[in-house]
Amino acid sequence: MYAFQYRKAKTLKEVGEWLAKDDEAKLLSGGMTLIPTLKARLAQPTQLIDINGISELSGIEVKGDVLSIGAATRHQEVATSKVVRDALPALASLAANIGDPQVRNRGTIGGSVANNDPAADYPAAVLGLNAKIITNKREIVAEDFFQGMFATALEAGELIVRIAFPLPKKAAYAKFPHPATGYAMAGVFVAETADGIRVAVTGAGEGVFRWSDAEAALGKKMDAAALEKLTLSTDNLNEDIHGTREYRAQLAKVMAARAVAAITGKK
Amino acid sequence: MAKITMTVNGKKSTGDVEDRALLANFLRDELKLTGTHVGCDTSQCGACTVHVDGRAIKSCTMLAVQADGAEVVTIEGLAKNGKLHPAQQAFTECHALQCGFCTPGMIMTTAALIKDNPKPSDEEIVHGLEGNLCRCTGYLNIVKAVKRAAELQAK
């Protein structure tokens, strides 16, 4: 690791001020991506601003039809929170299957969403429900937030404060984890929302995306059989040592069918 | 440099660390608690697992300064009054090791697992050990040991 200065912020205001003064500073939340990156000397920030323990970034609550989760909430808290399990069980079970227990005890929802790893789990739920990303400067809907591999709408000096999930009628997430890393080879979040069916795919492409053909088919009939004739276009899918584009397209379809089966209760 | 103080295995420990020092470095190099192993150094193997404020974490992926003020338990602090922790006892009884390098991490993860889930199924054990790697492929006995640890804990 290259040397850096560590500072622990107490308030959101302080974070904003420190970031404004130093565009080479990085935020440290759970550190589950950042610390390994630093250890591999793939980044050389001047400062790490620790945002753990800032009260504005914590807390889980349901208000009306919206589940709001503070950015510094750890995966383990989301997975075990009674509020989340009652209001949006698909999100609790998604969180319970991120990485491994030690990662879930440190990693945070805000960190995962801000990092936008193309194989991360949370982006599927955020896009699948068109959640609102509330930052220290504005609100951004998921549709506008994710901008491809590790890219988001966040600007310099901007950090995620909370994520607000509109509660769906029903939702489910199914993923095929890479057996070694636990990252999604393909993960699919299916939701019956007030605006219709939404299907978001992570892991398979350069970033999370919606599968509109599947949304249309499921809109006609919410049944896994409705997906059988579909083929996910391989145009923007990933191909690497772990699998071909075609393999990922097939995996995404199978995961979509599993998510639908979890919603309908039919196999 | 930062001056940090934390409770390690029930004892107040203070030290000066570089901002970039990892908790694993502080425990091993400053406090000489070398039971915490650094296996992969890429946050994957879990050999460095310790408990921070009651939760299992990989000490190679947390800065020492972040543990300032925290309650830390390492493998050296698990036995109480000369009596092995159920996880340690079970790993011994079930011979849940071959080379033993991953064992401190496996035991720390097991101790946390059976605290959260006192009666884990085989599937829950395998899921719970996902963050710990054994390169000797000794998993069968490790899973047995976790089951046994849960039994011993219940006694």
Short mmCIF file of C-alpha atoms in Angstrom, two decimals:
data_model
loop_
_atom_site.label_atom_id
_atom_site.label_comp_id
_atom_site.label_asym_id
_atom_site.label_seq_id
_atom_site.Cartn_x
_atom_site.Cartn_y
_atom_site.Cartn_z
CA MET A 1 0.00 0.00 0.00
CA TYR A 2 1.21 3.49 -0.78
CA ALA A 3 1.07 5.89 2.15
CA PHE A 4 -1.99 8.06 2.69
CA GLN A 5 -3.42 10.19 5.44
CA TYR A 6 -6.35 8.71 7.36
CA ARG A 7 -9.07 11.00 8.69
CA LYS A 8 -12.27 10.03 10.40
CA ALA A 9 -15.17 12.33 9.64
CA LYS A 10 -17.86 12.98 12.23
CA THR A 11 -20.44 14.72 10.06
CA LEU A 12 -21.58 14.73 6.47
CA LYS A 13 -20.73 18.41 6.27
CA GLU A 14 -17.15 17.65 7.22
CA VAL A 15 -16.90 14.99 4.51
CA GLY A 16 -18.14 17.47 1.91
CA GLU A 17 -15.62 20.09 2.98
CA TRP A 18 -12.69 17.68 3.01
CA LEU A 19 -13.59 16.25 -0.38
CA ALA A 20 -13.93 19.73 -1.85
CA LYS A 21 -10.38 20.56 -0.80
CA ASP A 22 -8.74 17.41 -2.13
CA ASP A 23 -9.86 15.67 -5.28
CA GLU A 24 -7.35 12.86 -4.70
CA ALA A 25 -9.07 11.86 -1.45
CA LYS A 26 -11.12 8.66 -1.31
CA LEU A 27 -13.98 7.71 0.97
CA LEU A 28 -13.57 4.66 3.17
CA SER A 29 -16.76 2.89 4.15
CA GLY A 30 -16.61 -0.92 4.47
CA GLY A 31 -13.37 -0.96 2.51
CA MET A 32 -14.12 -4.36 1.00
CA THR A 33 -13.10 -3.19 -2.47
CA LEU A 34 -10.98 -0.17 -1.61
CA ILE A 35 -8.56 -1.84 0.82
CA PRO A 36 -7.74 -4.77 -1.51
CA THR A 37 -7.29 -2.22 -4.32
CA LEU A 38 -4.86 -0.22 -2.18
CA LYS A 39 -3.00 -3.35 -1.14
CA ALA A 40 -2.50 -4.22 -4.80
CA ARG A 41 -1.21 -0.67 -5.35
CA LEU A 42 -3.87 -0.05 -7.95
CA ALA A 43 -4.75 3.31 -6.40
CA GLN A 44 -2.83 6.00 -4.60
CA PRO A 45 -5.18 8.36 -2.79
CA THR A 46 -3.78 11.23 -0.74
CA GLN A 47 -6.29 10.71 2.04
CA LEU A 48 -8.82 8.16 3.15
CA ILE A 49 -11.84 9.81 4.69
CA ASP A 50 -13.48 7.28 6.98
CA ILE A 51 -17.26 7.73 6.89
CA ASN A 52 -18.05 4.96 9.39
CA GLY A 53 -20.05 6.18 12.33
CA ILE A 54 -21.68 9.22 10.69
CA SER A 55 -25.25 9.18 11.96
CA GLU A 56 -26.80 10.61 8.75
CA LEU A 57 -25.54 7.55 6.87
CA SER A 58 -27.14 4.97 9.14
CA GLY A 59 -30.57 3.59 9.87
CA ILE A 60 -33.18 1.48 8.14
CA GLU A 61 -36.80 2.64 8.00
CA VAL A 62 -40.03 2.23 6.10
CA LYS A 63 -42.08 5.33 5.43
CA GLY A 64 -45.23 4.77 3.43
CA ASP A 65 -44.27 2.66 0.42
CA VAL A 66 -40.56 3.36 0.62
CA LEU A 67 -37.78 1.45 2.37
CA SER A 68 -34.91 3.80 3.11
CA ILE A 69 -31.48 2.45 4.00
CA GLY A 70 -28.52 4.54 5.15
CA ALA A 71 -25.46 4.26 2.92
CA ALA A 72 -23.18 2.96 5.68
CA THR A 73 -25.48 0.06 6.52
CA ARG A 74 -23.57 -3.20 6.36
CA HIS A 75 -24.76 -6.16 4.29
CA GLN A 76 -25.17 -8.19 7.47
CA GLU A 77 -27.52 -5.56 8.92
CA VAL A 78 -29.63 -5.51 5.75
CA ALA A 79 -29.72 -9.32 5.69
CA THR A 80 -30.89 -9.63 9.28
CA SER A 81 -32.98 -6.47 9.73
CA LYS A 82 -36.56 -7.28 10.64
CA VAL A 83 -37.70 -4.13 8.85
CA VAL A 84 -36.07 -5.24 5.58
CA ARG A 85 -37.16 -8.85 5.93
CA ASP A 86 -40.76 -7.79 6.41
CA ALA A 87 -40.87 -5.01 3.83
CA LEU A 88 -38.58 -6.31 1.09
CA PRO A 89 -37.46 -9.89 1.78
CA ALA A 90 -35.83 -10.15 -1.66
CA LEU A 91 -33.34 -7.47 -0.62
CA ALA A 92 -32.58 -9.19 2.69
CA SER A 93 -31.85 -12.46 0.95
CA LEU A 94 -29.76 -10.68 -1.71
CA ALA A 95 -27.66 -9.14 1.05
CA ALA A 96 -27.34 -12.49 2.85
CA ASN A 97 -25.60 -13.93 -0.20
CA ILE A 98 -23.06 -11.21 -0.95
CA GLY A 99 -19.43 -12.35 -0.67
CA ASP A 100 -18.83 -14.19 2.59
CA PRO A 101 -19.69 -13.56 6.27
CA GLN A 102 -16.59 -11.49 6.96
CA VAL A 103 -17.28 -9.32 3.91
CA ARG A 104 -20.92 -8.90 4.93
CA ASN A 105 -19.83 -7.77 8.38
CA ARG A 106 -17.87 -4.86 6.87
CA GLY A 107 -19.19 -4.08 3.39
CA THR A 108 -21.88 -1.42 3.01
CA ILE A 109 -24.78 -0.87 0.64
CA GLY A 110 -23.62 2.64 -0.23
CA GLY A 111 -20.12 1.44 -1.00
CA SER A 112 -21.36 -1.35 -3.23
CA VAL A 113 -23.71 0.91 -5.17
CA ALA A 114 -21.15 3.72 -5.53
CA ASN A 115 -18.50 1.29 -6.73
CA ASN A 116 -20.91 -0.21 -9.29
CA ASP A 117 -18.91 -3.36 -9.86
CA PRO A 118 -20.52 -4.99 -12.91
CA ALA A 119 -20.86 -8.25 -10.95
CA ALA A 120 -22.12 -6.76 -7.66
CA ASP A 121 -25.55 -7.78 -6.37
CA TYR A 122 -27.05 -4.56 -5.02
CA PRO A 123 -27.18 -2.72 -8.37
CA ALA A 124 -29.70 -5.35 -9.60
CA ALA A 125 -32.09 -4.50 -6.76
CA VAL A 126 -31.50 -0.77 -7.09
CA LEU A 127 -32.25 -0.79 -10.83
CA GLY A 128 -34.90 -3.50 -10.56
CA LEU A 129 -36.91 -1.30 -8.21
CA ASN A 130 -35.78 2.01 -9.72
CA ALA A 131 -34.63 3.11 -6.30
CA LYS A 132 -33.66 6.68 -5.58
CA ILE A 133 -30.05 7.40 -4.70
CA ILE A 134 -30.00 10.27 -2.24
CA THR A 135 -26.63 12.01 -2.14
CA ASN A 136 -25.29 14.93 -0.14
CA LYS A 137 -26.24 17.11 -3.14
CA ARG A 138 -29.33 15.70 -4.88
CA GLU A 139 -31.51 12.72 -5.65
CA ILE A 140 -30.76 10.47 -8.62
CA VAL A 141 -33.05 7.73 -9.89
CA ALA A 142 -31.39 4.37 -10.58
CA GLU A 143 -32.11 4.69 -14.30
CA ASP A 144 -29.75 7.67 -14.44
CA PHE A 145 -27.33 6.53 -11.78
CA PHE A 146 -25.60 3.46 -13.26
CA GLN A 147 -23.42 4.30 -16.23
CA GLY A 148 -21.55 1.11 -17.05
CA MET A 149 -18.55 -0.65 -15.56
CA PHE A 150 -17.56 1.07 -12.27
CA ALA A 151 -19.14 4.30 -13.56
CA THR A 152 -21.98 6.20 -11.92
CA ALA A 153 -23.58 9.63 -12.03
CA LEU A 154 -21.76 10.61 -8.83
CA GLU A 155 -19.67 13.73 -9.26
CA ALA A 156 -16.51 14.78 -7.47
CA GLY A 157 -17.34 15.61 -3.86
CA GLU A 158 -20.61 13.73 -3.96
CA LEU A 159 -21.43 10.73 -1.78
CA ILE A 160 -24.43 8.51 -1.29
CA VAL A 161 -26.34 9.25 1.90
CA ARG A 162 -29.32 6.92 1.61
CA ILE A 163 -30.99 4.63 -0.86
CA ALA A 164 -34.78 4.72 -1.07
CA PHE A 165 -36.44 1.61 -2.48
CA PRO A 166 -40.07 1.92 -3.59
CA LEU A 167 -41.69 -1.24 -2.23
CA PRO A 168 -42.86 -3.63 -4.94
CA LYS A 169 -45.90 -5.90 -4.80
CA LYS A 170 -43.52 -8.83 -5.10
CA ALA A 171 -39.87 -9.28 -5.93
CA ALA A 172 -37.15 -11.91 -6.01
CA TYR A 173 -33.47 -12.12 -6.83
CA ALA A 174 -31.64 -15.17 -8.13
CA LYS A 175 -27.97 -15.37 -8.89
CA PHE A 176 -25.45 -17.86 -10.11
CA PRO A 177 -22.41 -16.97 -8.01
CA HIS A 178 -18.91 -17.54 -9.26
CA PRO A 179 -17.91 -20.49 -7.08
CA ALA A 180 -14.68 -18.89 -5.90
CA THR A 181 -15.54 -15.22 -5.47
CA GLY A 182 -19.28 -15.29 -4.85
CA TYR A 183 -19.70 -12.48 -7.39
CA ALA A 184 -22.64 -12.90 -9.74
CA MET A 185 -21.84 -14.64 -13.04
CA ALA A 186 -25.43 -13.61 -13.67
CA GLY A 187 -27.89 -12.25 -11.15
CA VAL A 188 -31.44 -11.26 -11.98
CA PHE A 189 -33.83 -9.14 -9.92
CA VAL A 190 -37.47 -9.40 -10.95
CA ALA A 191 -40.06 -7.07 -9.45
CA GLU A 192 -43.78 -6.50 -9.82
CA THR A 193 -43.95 -2.76 -9.28
CA ALA A 194 -46.66 -0.12 -9.52
CA ASP A 195 -45.22 0.72 -12.98
CA GLY A 196 -45.23 -2.87 -14.20
CA ILE A 197 -42.71 -5.67 -14.28
CA ARG A 198 -39.03 -4.80 -14.07
CA VAL A 199 -36.17 -7.18 -14.74
CA ALA A 200 -32.61 -6.10 -13.93
CA VAL A 201 -29.56 -8.18 -14.78
CA THR A 202 -26.17 -7.91 -13.09
CA GLY A 203 -22.95 -9.86 -13.60
CA ALA A 204 -23.60 -10.71 -17.22
CA GLY A 205 -22.87 -7.37 -18.86
CA GLU A 206 -20.61 -4.35 -18.56
CA GLY A 207 -22.93 -3.02 -15.91
CA VAL A 208 -26.40 -3.66 -14.58
CA PHE A 209 -29.12 -3.38 -17.26
CA ARG A 210 -32.83 -4.01 -17.78
CA TRP A 211 -33.99 -6.87 -19.95
CA SER A 212 -36.96 -5.34 -21.74
CA ASP A 213 -38.04 -8.48 -23.64
CA ALA A 214 -38.37 -10.35 -20.37
CA GLU A 215 -40.30 -7.45 -18.85
CA ALA A 216 -42.75 -7.48 -21.77
CA ALA A 217 -43.19 -11.26 -21.67
CA LEU A 218 -43.71 -11.32 -17.90
CA GLY A 219 -46.05 -8.33 -18.18
CA LYS A 220 -48.35 -10.52 -20.26
CA LYS A 221 -48.02 -13.51 -17.98
CA MET A 222 -46.05 -13.70 -14.75
CA ASP A 223 -44.83 -17.21 -15.29
CA ALA A 224 -41.37 -18.66 -15.77
CA ALA A 225 -42.65 -20.40 -18.91
CA ALA A 226 -43.09 -16.96 -20.49
CA LEU A 227 -39.29 -16.66 -20.67
CA GLU A 228 -38.68 -19.95 -22.44
CA LYS A 229 -38.71 -18.60 -25.99
CA LEU A 230 -36.59 -15.54 -25.20
CA THR A 231 -32.89 -15.18 -25.92
CA LEU A 232 -30.98 -12.40 -24.22
CA SER A 233 -28.94 -10.49 -26.79
CA THR A 234 -25.21 -11.12 -26.33
CA ASP A 235 -24.25 -7.72 -27.78
CA ASN A 236 -23.16 -6.12 -24.53
CA LEU A 237 -22.43 -9.18 -22.45
CA ASN A 238 -19.10 -10.04 -20.87
CA GLU A 239 -16.83 -12.73 -22.13
CA ASP A 240 -13.86 -13.81 -20.03
CA ILE A 241 -12.12 -16.85 -18.58
CA HIS A 242 -15.20 -17.61 -16.54
CA GLY A 243 -17.64 -17.91 -19.41
CA THR A 244 -18.67 -16.92 -22.91
CA ARG A 245 -21.33 -14.35 -23.76
CA GLU A 246 -23.70 -17.09 -24.82
CA TYR A 247 -23.18 -18.89 -21.53
CA ARG A 248 -23.95 -15.73 -19.59
CA ALA A 249 -27.05 -15.07 -21.69
CA GLN A 250 -28.30 -18.55 -20.87
CA LEU A 251 -27.44 -18.16 -17.19
CA ALA A 252 -29.33 -14.85 -17.03
CA LYS A 253 -32.38 -16.53 -18.52
CA VAL A 254 -32.22 -19.39 -16.03
CA MET A 255 -31.76 -16.96 -13.12
CA ALA A 256 -34.69 -14.86 -14.37
CA ALA A 257 -36.85 -18.00 -14.46
CA ARG A 258 -35.76 -18.89 -10.91
CA ALA A 259 -36.61 -15.41 -9.66
CA VAL A 260 -40.02 -15.61 -11.32
CA ALA A 261 -40.61 -19.06 -9.83
CA ALA A 262 -39.79 -17.64 -6.40
CA ILE A 263 -42.40 -14.92 -6.96
CA THR A 264 -45.15 -17.17 -8.29
CA GLY A 265 -44.38 -20.12 -6.04
CA LYS A 266 -44.51 -22.38 -9.11
CA LYS A 267 -41.55 -24.46 -10.28
CA MET B 1 1.24 8.03 12.28
CA ALA B 2 -1.66 7.54 14.62
CA LYS B 3 -1.87 6.58 18.26
CA ILE B 4 -4.46 3.89 18.74
CA THR B 5 -5.91 2.08 21.72
CA MET B 6 -8.05 -0.99 21.60
CA THR B 7 -9.02 -3.83 23.89
CA VAL B 8 -7.40 -6.99 22.60
CA ASN B 9 -8.36 -10.24 24.30
CA GLY B 10 -9.61 -8.26 27.28
CA LYS B 11 -6.43 -6.25 27.65
CA LYS B 12 -6.05 -2.58 26.79
CA SER B 13 -3.43 -2.25 24.05
CA THR B 14 -1.94 0.96 22.77
CA GLY B 15 0.42 1.56 19.90
CA ASP B 16 1.63 3.99 17.27
CA VAL B 17 0.82 2.85 13.77
CA GLU B 18 1.18 4.17 10.28
CA ASP B 19 -2.19 5.27 8.85
CA ARG B 20 -1.90 2.51 6.26
CA ALA B 21 -1.12 -0.28 8.76
CA LEU B 22 -3.58 -3.14 8.65
CA LEU B 23 -5.17 -4.52 11.78
CA ALA B 24 -3.43 -7.85 11.03
CA ASN B 25 -0.04 -6.06 11.05
CA PHE B 26 -0.78 -4.35 14.34
CA LEU B 27 -1.84 -7.61 16.00
CA ARG B 28 1.11 -9.60 14.67
CA ASP B 29 3.96 -7.10 14.56
CA GLU B 30 3.17 -4.77 17.48
CA LEU B 31 1.29 -7.02 19.88
CA LYS B 32 3.14 -10.20 18.77
CA LEU B 33 -0.15 -12.08 18.53
CA THR B 34 1.01 -14.24 15.66
CA GLY B 35 -1.85 -16.72 15.93
CA THR B 36 -3.65 -14.47 13.47
CA HIS B 37 -2.26 -15.71 10.16
CA VAL B 38 -1.91 -13.76 6.95
CA GLY B 39 -2.47 -16.30 4.22
CA CYS B 40 -3.29 -14.69 0.91
CA ASP B 41 -3.01 -10.97 1.61
CA THR B 42 -5.75 -10.48 -1.00
CA SER B 43 -8.75 -10.63 1.34
CA GLN B 44 -9.85 -14.04 0.20
CA CYS B 45 -8.54 -16.79 2.49
CA GLY B 46 -9.87 -15.70 5.89
CA ALA B 47 -6.85 -17.02 7.83
CA CYS B 48 -6.59 -13.57 9.43
CA THR B 49 -10.16 -13.62 10.78
CA VAL B 50 -10.60 -12.00 14.19
CA HIS B 51 -13.62 -10.60 16.00
CA VAL B 52 -14.06 -6.84 16.13
CA ASP B 53 -16.89 -5.73 18.39
CA GLY B 54 -18.27 -9.24 18.27
CA ARG B 55 -18.26 -9.71 14.49
CA ALA B 56 -15.89 -11.86 12.42
CA ILE B 57 -13.83 -9.76 10.04
CA LYS B 58 -10.69 -10.21 7.95
CA SER B 59 -8.00 -8.29 9.80
CA CYS B 60 -5.95 -7.97 6.60
CA THR B 61 -8.78 -5.87 5.15
CA MET B 62 -9.32 -3.37 7.92
CA LEU B 63 -6.98 -0.57 8.89
CA ALA B 64 -5.56 -0.71 12.40
CA VAL B 65 -6.72 2.89 12.96
CA GLN B 66 -10.27 1.81 12.19
CA ALA B 67 -10.16 -0.52 15.18
CA ASP B 68 -9.26 2.35 17.52
CA GLY B 69 -11.55 2.01 20.52
CA ALA B 70 -12.81 -1.40 19.46
CA GLU B 71 -13.02 -4.69 21.29
CA VAL B 72 -10.86 -7.23 19.45
CA VAL B 73 -10.64 -10.96 20.08
CA THR B 74 -7.99 -13.11 18.38
CA ILE B 75 -7.40 -16.85 18.50
CA GLU B 76 -5.18 -16.28 21.56
CA GLY B 77 -8.12 -14.83 23.48
CA LEU B 78 -10.69 -17.49 22.76
CA ALA B 79 -9.88 -19.95 25.54
CA LYS B 80 -11.14 -18.86 28.94
CA ASN B 81 -9.35 -19.77 32.21
CA GLY B 82 -7.40 -22.53 30.54
CA LYS B 83 -10.54 -24.07 29.02
CA LEU B 84 -10.70 -24.29 25.25
CA HIS B 85 -13.57 -22.58 23.45
CA PRO B 86 -16.08 -25.13 22.05
CA ALA B 87 -14.80 -24.36 18.54
CA GLN B 88 -11.19 -25.09 19.57
CA GLN B 89 -12.23 -28.24 21.42
CA ALA B 90 -14.25 -29.46 18.43
CA PHE B 91 -11.46 -28.82 15.91
CA THR B 92 -9.15 -30.87 18.15
CA GLU B 93 -11.62 -33.74 18.61
CA CYS B 94 -12.56 -33.94 14.92
CA HIS B 95 -8.99 -33.46 13.71
CA ALA B 96 -10.28 -30.62 11.55
CA LEU B 97 -6.92 -29.68 10.16
CA GLN B 98 -4.05 -30.94 8.13
CA CYS B 99 -1.31 -28.31 7.97
CA GLY B 100 -3.19 -26.07 10.40
CA PHE B 101 -2.40 -22.76 8.72
CA CYS B 102 -6.04 -21.86 8.08
CA THR B 103 -7.16 -23.12 11.49
CA PRO B 104 -7.08 -19.87 13.53
CA GLY B 105 -9.32 -18.21 10.95
CA MET B 106 -11.57 -21.24 10.66
CA ILE B 107 -12.01 -21.33 14.43
CA MET B 108 -12.71 -17.60 14.73
CA THR B 109 -15.32 -17.86 11.97
CA THR B 110 -16.82 -20.96 13.61
CA ALA B 111 -17.05 -19.22 16.98
CA ALA B 112 -18.94 -16.32 15.37
CA LEU B 113 -21.12 -18.66 13.32
CA ILE B 114 -22.35 -20.75 16.25
CA LYS B 115 -22.98 -17.63 18.29
CA ASP B 116 -25.34 -16.30 15.59
CA ASN B 117 -26.76 -19.70 14.71
CA PRO B 118 -26.47 -22.21 17.58
CA LYS B 119 -27.74 -25.15 15.49
CA PRO B 120 -26.45 -24.73 11.95
CA SER B 121 -27.32 -27.23 9.21
CA ASP B 122 -24.58 -28.60 6.92
CA GLU B 123 -25.66 -26.13 4.26
CA GLU B 124 -25.53 -23.21 6.69
CA ILE B 125 -22.07 -24.31 7.82
CA VAL B 126 -20.74 -24.45 4.27
CA HIS B 127 -22.30 -21.05 3.53
CA GLY B 128 -20.89 -19.70 6.80
CA LEU B 129 -17.36 -20.84 5.97
CA GLU B 130 -17.34 -19.33 2.48
CA GLY B 131 -14.83 -16.70 3.57
CA ASN B 132 -12.27 -19.25 4.78
CA LEU B 133 -10.10 -21.37 2.52
CA CYS B 134 -8.30 -24.60 3.41
CA ARG B 135 -5.72 -25.53 0.82
CA CYS B 136 -5.26 -29.03 2.29
CA THR B 137 -8.88 -29.71 1.29
CA GLY B 138 -9.75 -30.69 4.83
CA TYR B 139 -13.29 -29.38 4.59
CA LEU B 140 -15.11 -32.59 5.56
CA ASN B 141 -13.63 -32.68 9.02
CA ILE B 142 -13.97 -28.91 9.34
CA VAL B 143 -17.72 -29.13 8.71
CA LYS B 144 -17.93 -31.98 11.24
CA ALA B 145 -16.04 -29.85 13.74
CA VAL B 146 -18.43 -26.93 13.34
CA LYS B 147 -21.34 -29.28 14.05
CA ARG B 148 -19.49 -30.63 17.08
CA ALA B 149 -18.67 -27.08 18.24
CA ALA B 150 -22.38 -26.26 18.19
CA GLU B 151 -23.09 -29.37 20.30
CA LEU B 152 -20.36 -28.50 22.80
CA GLN B 153 -21.59 -24.94 23.03
CA ALA B 154 -25.11 -26.17 23.84
CA LYS B 155 -23.85 -28.28 26.76
#
